[in-house]
PDB file of C-alpha atoms in Angstrom:
ATOM      1  CA  GLU A1394       1.948  -4.140  10.567  1.00 80.00           C
ATOM      2  CA  VAL A1395      -0.553  -5.287   7.957  1.00 90.00           C
ATOM      3  CA  ALA A1396      -3.940  -3.624   7.432  1.00 88.00           C
ATOM      4  CA  LYS A1397      -7.046  -5.496   8.510  1.00 88.00           C
ATOM      5  CA  ARG A1398      -9.575  -3.177   6.833  1.00 90.00           C
ATOM      6  CA  GLY A1399      -9.481  -0.995   3.740  1.00 88.00           C
ATOM      7  CA  THR A1400      -7.802  -3.743   1.731  1.00 91.00           C
ATOM      8  CA  SER A1401     -10.496  -4.440  -0.888  1.00 92.00           C
ATOM      9  CA  ILE A1402     -11.770  -2.341  -3.776  1.00 93.00           C
ATOM     10  CA  SER A1403     -15.125  -0.742  -2.914  1.00 92.00           C
ATOM     11  CA  PHE A1404     -15.879   1.984  -5.482  1.00 93.00           C
ATOM     12  CA  GLY A1405     -13.750   1.713  -8.626  1.00 92.00           C
ATOM     13  CA  SER A1406     -12.414  -0.867 -11.060  1.00 94.00           C
ATOM     14  CA  TYR A1407      -8.704  -0.393 -10.340  1.00 95.00           C
ATOM     15  CA  ALA A1408      -6.837   0.612  -7.193  1.00 95.00           C
ATOM     16  CA  ILE A1409      -3.380   1.478  -5.910  1.00 96.00           C
ATOM     17  CA  LYS A1410      -2.291  -0.204  -2.693  1.00 95.00           C
ATOM     18  CA  ALA A1411       0.510   0.667  -0.242  1.00 95.00           C
ATOM     19  CA  MET A1412       2.990  -2.181   0.235  1.00 95.00           C
ATOM     20  CA  GLU A1413       4.645  -0.838   3.405  1.00 96.00           C
ATOM     21  CA  PRO A1414       3.509   1.199   6.430  1.00 96.00           C
ATOM     22  CA  ILE A1415       3.976   4.967   6.253  1.00 96.00           C
ATOM     23  CA  TRP A1416       2.547   8.308   7.329  1.00 97.00           C
ATOM     24  CA  LEU A1417       1.177  10.154   4.281  1.00 97.00           C
ATOM     25  CA  THR A1418       0.785  13.934   4.509  1.00 97.00           C
ATOM     26  CA  ASN A1419      -2.128  15.863   3.067  1.00 96.00           C
ATOM     27  CA  ARG A1420       0.220  17.449   0.498  1.00 97.00           C
ATOM     28  CA  GLN A1421       1.466  14.077  -0.748  1.00 97.00           C
ATOM     29  CA  ILE A1422      -2.101  12.759  -1.147  1.00 97.00           C
ATOM     30  CA  GLU A1423      -3.194  15.891  -3.022  1.00 97.00           C
ATOM     31  CA  ALA A1424      -0.119  15.874  -5.303  1.00 97.00           C
ATOM     32  CA  ALA A1425      -0.775  12.247  -6.250  1.00 96.00           C
ATOM     33  CA  ARG A1426      -4.469  12.964  -6.883  1.00 96.00           C
ATOM     34  CA  GLN A1427      -3.679  15.924  -9.153  1.00 96.00           C
ATOM     35  CA  ALA A1428      -1.099  13.917 -11.109  1.00 96.00           C
ATOM     36  CA  MET A1429      -3.581  11.067 -11.598  1.00 95.00           C
ATOM     37  CA  THR A1430      -6.437  13.300 -12.807  1.00 94.00           C
ATOM     38  CA  ARG A1431      -4.081  15.056 -15.245  1.00 94.00           C
ATOM     39  CA  ALA A1432      -2.812  11.710 -16.572  1.00 93.00           C
ATOM     40  CA  MET A1433      -6.406  10.564 -17.156  1.00 92.00           C
ATOM     41  CA  LYS A1434      -7.218  13.919 -18.822  1.00 91.00           C
ATOM     42  CA  ARG A1435     -10.073  14.328 -16.312  1.00 83.00           C
ATOM     43  CA  GLU A1436     -12.097  11.384 -17.598  1.00 89.00           C
ATOM     44  CA  GLY A1437     -13.335   8.837 -15.085  1.00 91.00           C
ATOM     45  CA  ASN A1438     -13.544   9.067 -11.308  1.00 93.00           C
ATOM     46  CA  VAL A1439     -10.891   9.067  -8.586  1.00 94.00           C
ATOM     47  CA  TRP A1440     -11.648   8.051  -5.011  1.00 95.00           C
ATOM     48  CA  ILE A1441      -9.287   8.874  -2.155  1.00 96.00           C
ATOM     49  CA  ARG A1442      -9.600   6.093   0.424  1.00 96.00           C
ATOM     50  CA  VAL A1443      -7.376   7.609   3.133  1.00 96.00           C
ATOM     51  CA  PHE A1444      -7.985  10.780   5.131  1.00 96.00           C
ATOM     52  CA  PRO A1445      -5.330  12.819   6.979  1.00 96.00           C
ATOM     53  CA  ASP A1446      -6.784  13.089  10.490  1.00 96.00           C
ATOM     54  CA  LYS A1447      -3.656  13.188  12.677  1.00 97.00           C
ATOM     55  CA  ILE A1448      -2.130  16.570  13.511  1.00 97.00           C
ATOM     56  CA  ILE A1449       1.646  17.032  13.577  1.00 97.00           C
ATOM     57  CA  THR A1450       2.708  20.095  15.570  1.00 96.00           C
ATOM     58  CA  ARG A1451       6.021  21.937  15.546  1.00 95.00           C
ATOM     59  CA  LYS A1452       7.521  24.661  17.671  1.00 94.00           C
ATOM     60  CA  PRO A1453       9.561  27.327  15.854  1.00 93.00           C
ATOM     61  CA  LEU A1454      13.336  27.024  15.676  1.00 94.00           C
ATOM     62  CA  GLU A1455      15.402  28.309  18.608  1.00 94.00           C
ATOM     63  CA  VAL A1456      12.464  28.496  21.023  1.00 93.00           C
ATOM     64  CA  ARG A1457      13.024  27.490  24.645  1.00 93.00           C
ATOM     65  CA  MET A1458      11.330  24.485  26.210  1.00 91.00           C
ATOM     66  CA  GLY A1459       7.914  24.908  27.806  1.00 91.00           C
ATOM     67  CA  LYS A1460       5.278  27.542  26.981  1.00 91.00           C
ATOM     68  CA  GLY A1461       2.800  24.968  25.664  1.00 92.00           C
ATOM     69  CA  LYS A1462       2.355  22.896  22.549  1.00 93.00           C
ATOM     70  CA  GLY A1463       3.533  24.092  19.152  1.00 94.00           C
ATOM     71  CA  SER A1464       1.277  25.164  16.311  1.00 95.00           C
ATOM     72  CA  VAL A1465      -0.065  22.805  13.628  1.00 95.00           C
ATOM     73  CA  ALA A1466       2.570  22.086  10.987  1.00 96.00           C
ATOM     74  CA  TYR A1467       0.683  19.557   8.813  1.00 96.00           C
ATOM     75  CA  TRP A1468      -1.796  16.669   8.847  1.00 97.00           C
ATOM     76  CA  VAL A1469      -0.983  12.985   8.247  1.00 97.00           C
ATOM     77  CA  THR A1470      -2.767   9.686   7.867  1.00 96.00           C
ATOM     78  CA  LYS A1471      -1.358   6.418   9.137  1.00 95.00           C
ATOM     79  CA  VAL A1472      -1.280   3.976   6.220  1.00 96.00           C
ATOM     80  CA  ARG A1473      -0.615   0.327   6.967  1.00 96.00           C
ATOM     81  CA  ALA A1474       0.780  -2.204   4.503  1.00 95.00           C
ATOM     82  CA  GLY A1475      -2.005  -3.421   2.215  1.00 95.00           C
ATOM     83  CA  THR A1476      -4.219  -0.339   2.562  1.00 96.00           C
ATOM     84  CA  ILE A1477      -5.846   0.940  -0.634  1.00 96.00           C
ATOM     85  CA  ILE A1478      -4.979   4.616  -1.149  1.00 96.00           C
ATOM     86  CA  PHE A1479      -6.748   5.490  -4.423  1.00 96.00           C
ATOM     87  CA  GLU A1480      -9.389   3.905  -6.656  1.00 95.00           C
ATOM     88  CA  LEU A1481     -10.262   4.646 -10.289  1.00 94.00           C
ATOM     89  CA  CYS A1482     -13.045   3.817 -12.707  1.00 93.00           C
ATOM     90  CA  GLY A1483     -14.380   5.083 -16.010  1.00 92.00           C
ATOM     91  CA  THR A1484     -11.136   4.777 -18.007  1.00 91.00           C
ATOM     92  CA  THR A1485      -9.307   2.106 -19.940  1.00 91.00           C
ATOM     93  CA  LEU A1486      -6.747  -0.171 -18.318  1.00 91.00           C
ATOM     94  CA  GLN A1487      -3.870   1.605 -20.102  1.00 93.00           C
ATOM     95  CA  LYS A1488      -4.953   5.055 -18.868  1.00 93.00           C
ATOM     96  CA  SER A1489      -5.502   3.722 -15.360  1.00 93.00           C
ATOM     97  CA  VAL A1490      -2.036   2.164 -15.214  1.00 94.00           C
ATOM     98  CA  LEU A1491      -0.471   5.384 -16.523  1.00 95.00           C
ATOM     99  CA  ALA A1492      -2.411   7.430 -13.964  1.00 95.00           C
ATOM    100  CA  PHE A1493      -1.369   5.135 -11.109  1.00 94.00           C
ATOM    101  CA  LYS A1494       2.276   5.217 -12.198  1.00 95.00           C
ATOM    102  CA  THR A1495       2.362   9.024 -12.284  1.00 95.00           C
ATOM    103  CA  GLY A1496       0.410   9.294  -9.033  1.00 94.00           C
ATOM    104  CA  GLY A1497       2.439   6.585  -7.325  1.00 94.00           C
ATOM    105  CA  ALA A1498       5.634   8.427  -8.208  1.00 95.00           C
ATOM    106  CA  LYS A1499       4.431  11.286  -5.975  1.00 95.00           C
ATOM    107  CA  LEU A1500       4.060   8.956  -2.984  1.00 95.00           C
ATOM    108  CA  PRO A1501       7.069   8.029  -0.799  1.00 95.00           C
ATOM    109  CA  VAL A1502       5.969   4.397  -0.523  1.00 95.00           C
ATOM    110  CA  LYS A1503       6.100   1.245  -2.669  1.00 95.00           C
ATOM    111  CA  THR A1504       2.726   0.723  -4.315  1.00 94.00           C
ATOM    112  CA  GLN A1505       0.962  -1.998  -6.277  1.00 95.00           C
ATOM    113  CA  ILE A1506      -1.814  -1.676  -8.855  1.00 94.00           C
ATOM    114  CA  ILE A1507      -4.711  -4.094  -8.340  1.00 94.00           C
ATOM    115  CA  LYS A1508      -7.836  -4.871 -10.388  1.00 92.00           C
ATOM    116  CA  HIS A1509     -11.369  -5.535  -9.122  1.00 86.00           C
TER     117      HIS A1509
END
């Protein structure tokens, strides 16, 4: 399914866009953000355009059925194809591309770099 909203750049000059649908966890988003800010040497701004608002619960191993819902394991966000995940501004094109390549390597989805 293709995204209908969240497909255009709103805040930055460059953006990274998901090319296929996926559930991104909060840990994956944070790992990509940290890699991007380190690659830019903390110059410029990074905007995260997705928010993990869906709870994934798990019951412990070898527990019998019943006795209610399991505890929260992690949070995810549903990303559709074409959704912008991150935006950048305040750096050169070369630093932005390097930051997006290092950050995109942390994400389990094909991504594309787009310019405003």
